[in-house]
Amino acid sequence: MTSRTALLEVEGLTRRFGSGRNVVTAVKDVSFTLAPGEIVAIVGESGSGKSTLARLILRLLPPTAGTIRFAELGDVTRLRGGQLRRYWQHVQAVFQDPFATFNQFFTVRRFLLRSLGILDDPPQGTARDKAIAAALQAVGLEPSDVLPKWPHQLSGGQRQRLMIARTLLLRPRLVVADEPTSMLDASLRVTVLNLLAELRQHGTSILFITHDLGQAFYLADRLLVMYQGEIVEHGPVEAVLSAPRHPYTQRLLADVPRLGEGRTALTTSEHLTPHHFSTSS
Ligand SMILES: Nc1ncnc2c1ncn2[C@@H]1O[C@H](COP(=O)(O)OP(=O)(O)O)[C@@H](O)[C@H]1O
Ligand SMILES: [Mg+2]
C-alpha cells in the first residue's frame, strides 16, 4: 500500500525479543500509512505491542524486519549519524511515563533550551523566552514555577505536560504519543487531547497510542487495533467502532459503555463529555 502523499509508511514491521523458546514477537508484520495532518490511533490491551511499535518508529529500537519510510528521508531504519538526527528533528515522542526521557541533571529550562537546539533555526533571545513561556502556559504550567525545577521535583502529570509543551514548541511533523494522558486527571486529560487536536491543525501528524477507546474515538481519524503484535482491524474510527469485525475489537468495545451512541454522545469512564471537547477546531 504505497501512497505518494503519506508522511509515514510502515511496511512489514516486525520486532522479536529473546531467542529460542523464549522468543516473543512483540510486533508482527505491521503495515500502515499516516498522511500529513492525520491522527491515527493505535488501540490494544497491555502487552499487545503498542510501545514497541512506537519505539521502532522513533528509531529507539531496531526492527527485526520491515521498513519505516518517512517522507523525503526514505527508509529511516537505515539512517545513521547526521541523517538520523535530521529524522529526530521531525519526530517527537510523548511517553506514558516520561521520567526516563529527562536528564535528571537538567532543569526544565535547560531541557527546553536543549530541545530547541535541534532546530535548524531556533528562536533567539526574548522571542525564544516568549515561545517557551507560551508553550508551558498552554499545558497549564507556570513558567516561573517550573523552569528552575529538576525532573524529580515535578509530578508525573507535570512531566507529561512538559513533553506536550516541548512538542508545541518544536512543532514536529510527526508526534508519537504513547498513552500521553496516563498520568493526568480528567480535566487535564481533556486539555492535552485538545492541544493534540490543535497541533494537527498546523499539519502535524499524530500516532496516538491508547488503551482508551473513548479517547481514540474522539481524537482520531483512523483506528488500528493491535492484538498480540498484529493489526487485526483498521479503518476510519466510526466505521470500525460502529461495526467491529474482529472478536477482540468487539470485546474491547463492549467494555466501553455508551460509545456506540455516536461521537456527540461520547462519555467514557474518564468523564470526557462533548462539552469538554468544544474547541476552536
Ligand atoms: N525490551 C524487551 N525485552 C523483552 N520483551 C519485551 C521488551 N519490550 C517489550 N517486550 C515484550 O513485548 C510485548 C509487547 O510489549 P509492549 O510493546 O510494551 O506492549 P504494550 O505497549 O501494548 O503494552 C510484551 O510481551 C512485552 O513483554
Ligand atoms: Mg505500552
PDB file of C-alpha atoms in Angstrom, residues 9-105:
ATOM      1  CA  GLU A   9       4.776   4.470   5.617  1.00  0.00           C
ATOM      2  CA  VAL A  10       5.359   1.389   7.716  1.00  0.00           C
ATOM      3  CA  GLU A  11       5.663  -1.934   5.941  1.00  0.00           C
ATOM      4  CA  GLY A  12       6.066  -5.444   7.277  1.00  0.00           C
ATOM      5  CA  LEU A  13       7.448  -4.129  10.551  1.00  0.00           C
ATOM      6  CA  THR A  14       8.429  -6.935  12.897  1.00  0.00           C
ATOM      7  CA  ARG A  15      10.295  -6.996  16.191  1.00  0.00           C
ATOM      8  CA  ARG A  16      11.208 -10.082  18.158  1.00  0.00           C
ATOM      9  CA  PHE A  17      12.729 -10.179  21.626  1.00  0.00           C
ATOM     10  CA  GLY A  18      14.684 -13.039  23.147  1.00  0.00           C
ATOM     11  CA  SER A  19      15.699 -16.244  21.463  1.00  0.00           C
ATOM     12  CA  GLY A  20      14.889 -19.935  21.260  1.00  0.00           C
ATOM     13  CA  ARG A  21      11.862 -20.953  23.231  1.00  0.00           C
ATOM     14  CA  ASN A  22      11.707 -17.580  24.941  1.00  0.00           C
ATOM     15  CA  VAL A  23      11.185 -15.608  21.778  1.00  0.00           C
ATOM     16  CA  VAL A  24       8.416 -13.005  21.875  1.00  0.00           C
ATOM     17  CA  THR A  25       7.209 -11.412  18.657  1.00  0.00           C
ATOM     18  CA  ALA A  26       6.136  -8.071  20.094  1.00  0.00           C
ATOM     19  CA  VAL A  27       5.341  -6.528  16.688  1.00  0.00           C
ATOM     20  CA  LYS A  28       4.391  -8.805  13.813  1.00  0.00           C
ATOM     21  CA  ASP A  29       4.243  -7.771  10.161  1.00  0.00           C
ATOM     22  CA  VAL A  30       2.654  -4.383  10.834  1.00  0.00           C
ATOM     23  CA  SER A  31       1.877  -2.131   7.854  1.00  0.00           C
ATOM     24  CA  PHE A  32       0.094   1.206   7.731  1.00  0.00           C
ATOM     25  CA  THR A  33       0.440   4.757   6.440  1.00  0.00           C
ATOM     26  CA  LEU A  34      -0.050   8.138   8.045  1.00  0.00           C
ATOM     27  CA  ALA A  35      -0.899  11.207   5.965  1.00  0.00           C
ATOM     28  CA  PRO A  36       0.202  14.762   6.813  1.00  0.00           C
ATOM     29  CA  GLY A  37      -2.125  16.201   9.451  1.00  0.00           C
ATOM     30  CA  GLU A  38      -3.765  12.853  10.082  1.00  0.00           C
ATOM     31  CA  ILE A  39      -4.367  11.333  13.511  1.00  0.00           C
ATOM     32  CA  VAL A  40      -4.221   7.559  13.646  1.00  0.00           C
ATOM     33  CA  ALA A  41      -4.975   5.833  16.927  1.00  0.00           C
ATOM     34  CA  ILE A  42      -3.456   2.521  17.874  1.00  0.00           C
ATOM     35  CA  VAL A  43      -5.560   0.731  20.450  1.00  0.00           C
ATOM     36  CA  GLY A  44      -4.945  -2.558  22.151  1.00  0.00           C
ATOM     37  CA  GLU A  45      -4.652  -4.132  25.544  1.00  0.00           C
ATOM     38  CA  SER A  46      -1.493  -4.071  27.632  1.00  0.00           C
ATOM     39  CA  GLY A  47       1.219  -6.236  26.076  1.00  0.00           C
ATOM     40  CA  SER A  48      -0.175  -6.047  22.536  1.00  0.00           C
ATOM     41  CA  GLY A  49       2.992  -4.383  21.213  1.00  0.00           C
ATOM     42  CA  LYS A  50       1.967  -0.723  21.095  1.00  0.00           C
ATOM     43  CA  SER A  51       5.001   0.712  22.875  1.00  0.00           C
ATOM     44  CA  THR A  52       7.385  -1.489  20.912  1.00  0.00           C
ATOM     45  CA  LEU A  53       5.827  -0.182  17.694  1.00  0.00           C
ATOM     46  CA  ALA A  54       6.258   3.386  18.997  1.00  0.00           C
ATOM     47  CA  ARG A  55       9.926   2.785  19.845  1.00  0.00           C
ATOM     48  CA  LEU A  56      10.580   1.263  16.431  1.00  0.00           C
ATOM     49  CA  ILE A  57       9.066   4.256  14.654  1.00  0.00           C
ATOM     50  CA  LEU A  58      11.043   6.652  16.863  1.00  0.00           C
ATOM     51  CA  ARG A  59      14.198   4.747  15.934  1.00  0.00           C
ATOM     52  CA  LEU A  60      14.888   3.983  19.587  1.00  0.00           C
ATOM     53  CA  LEU A  61      14.868   0.277  18.756  1.00  0.00           C
ATOM     54  CA  PRO A  62      15.962  -1.528  15.580  1.00  0.00           C
ATOM     55  CA  PRO A  63      13.395  -3.748  13.826  1.00  0.00           C
ATOM     56  CA  THR A  64      13.886  -7.446  13.167  1.00  0.00           C
ATOM     57  CA  ALA A  65      12.336  -6.907   9.727  1.00  0.00           C
ATOM     58  CA  GLY A  66      10.411  -4.316   7.775  1.00  0.00           C
ATOM     59  CA  THR A  67      10.745  -0.720   6.676  1.00  0.00           C
ATOM     60  CA  ILE A  68       9.691   2.680   8.025  1.00  0.00           C
ATOM     61  CA  ARG A  69       9.639   5.320   5.310  1.00  0.00           C
ATOM     62  CA  PHE A  70       9.386   8.959   6.291  1.00  0.00           C
ATOM     63  CA  ALA A  71       8.681  11.487   3.530  1.00  0.00           C
ATOM     64  CA  GLU A  72      11.842  12.575   1.708  1.00  0.00           C
ATOM     65  CA  LEU A  73      14.148  10.726   4.129  1.00  0.00           C
ATOM     66  CA  GLY A  74      13.207   7.296   2.817  1.00  0.00           C
ATOM     67  CA  ASP A  75      13.668   4.214   4.983  1.00  0.00           C
ATOM     68  CA  VAL A  76      14.635   5.544   8.392  1.00  0.00           C
ATOM     69  CA  THR A  77      15.652   2.114   9.675  1.00  0.00           C
ATOM     70  CA  ARG A  78      18.829   2.626   7.618  1.00  0.00           C
ATOM     71  CA  LEU A  79      19.651   6.144   8.806  1.00  0.00           C
ATOM     72  CA  ARG A  80      22.717   6.887  10.906  1.00  0.00           C
ATOM     73  CA  GLY A  81      24.528   9.888  12.341  1.00  0.00           C
ATOM     74  CA  GLY A  82      23.541  13.229  10.882  1.00  0.00           C
ATOM     75  CA  GLN A  83      20.691  11.788   8.851  1.00  0.00           C
ATOM     76  CA  LEU A  84      19.209  10.159  11.921  1.00  0.00           C
ATOM     77  CA  ARG A  85      19.449  13.472  13.778  1.00  0.00           C
ATOM     78  CA  ARG A  86      17.574  15.045  10.886  1.00  0.00           C
ATOM     79  CA  TYR A  87      14.813  12.473  11.324  1.00  0.00           C
ATOM     80  CA  TRP A  88      14.659  13.284  15.041  1.00  0.00           C
ATOM     81  CA  GLN A  89      14.145  16.949  14.182  1.00  0.00           C
ATOM     82  CA  HIS A  90      10.846  15.981  12.577  1.00  0.00           C
ATOM     83  CA  VAL A  91       9.603  13.433  15.087  1.00  0.00           C
ATOM     84  CA  GLN A  92       8.738  13.948  18.741  1.00  0.00           C
ATOM     85  CA  ALA A  93       7.731  11.459  21.379  1.00  0.00           C
ATOM     86  CA  VAL A  94       5.318  11.903  24.222  1.00  0.00           C
ATOM     87  CA  PHE A  95       5.563   8.949  26.552  1.00  0.00           C
ATOM     88  CA  GLN A  96       3.371   7.262  29.053  1.00  0.00           C
ATOM     89  CA  ASP A  97       5.994   7.537  31.752  1.00  0.00           C
ATOM     90  CA  PRO A  98       8.293  10.318  30.721  1.00  0.00           C
ATOM     91  CA  PHE A  99      10.657  10.205  33.677  1.00  0.00           C
ATOM     92  CA  ALA A 100      13.353   8.369  31.740  1.00  0.00           C
ATOM     93  CA  THR A 101      13.167  10.946  28.960  1.00  0.00           C
ATOM     94  CA  PHE A 102      14.557  13.678  31.129  1.00  0.00           C
ATOM     95  CA  ASN A 103      18.171  14.041  32.049  1.00  0.00           C
ATOM     96  CA  GLN A 104      17.952  14.241  35.820  1.00  0.00           C
ATOM     97  CA  PHE A 105      20.787  16.773  35.934  1.00  0.00           C
TER      98      PHE A 105
END
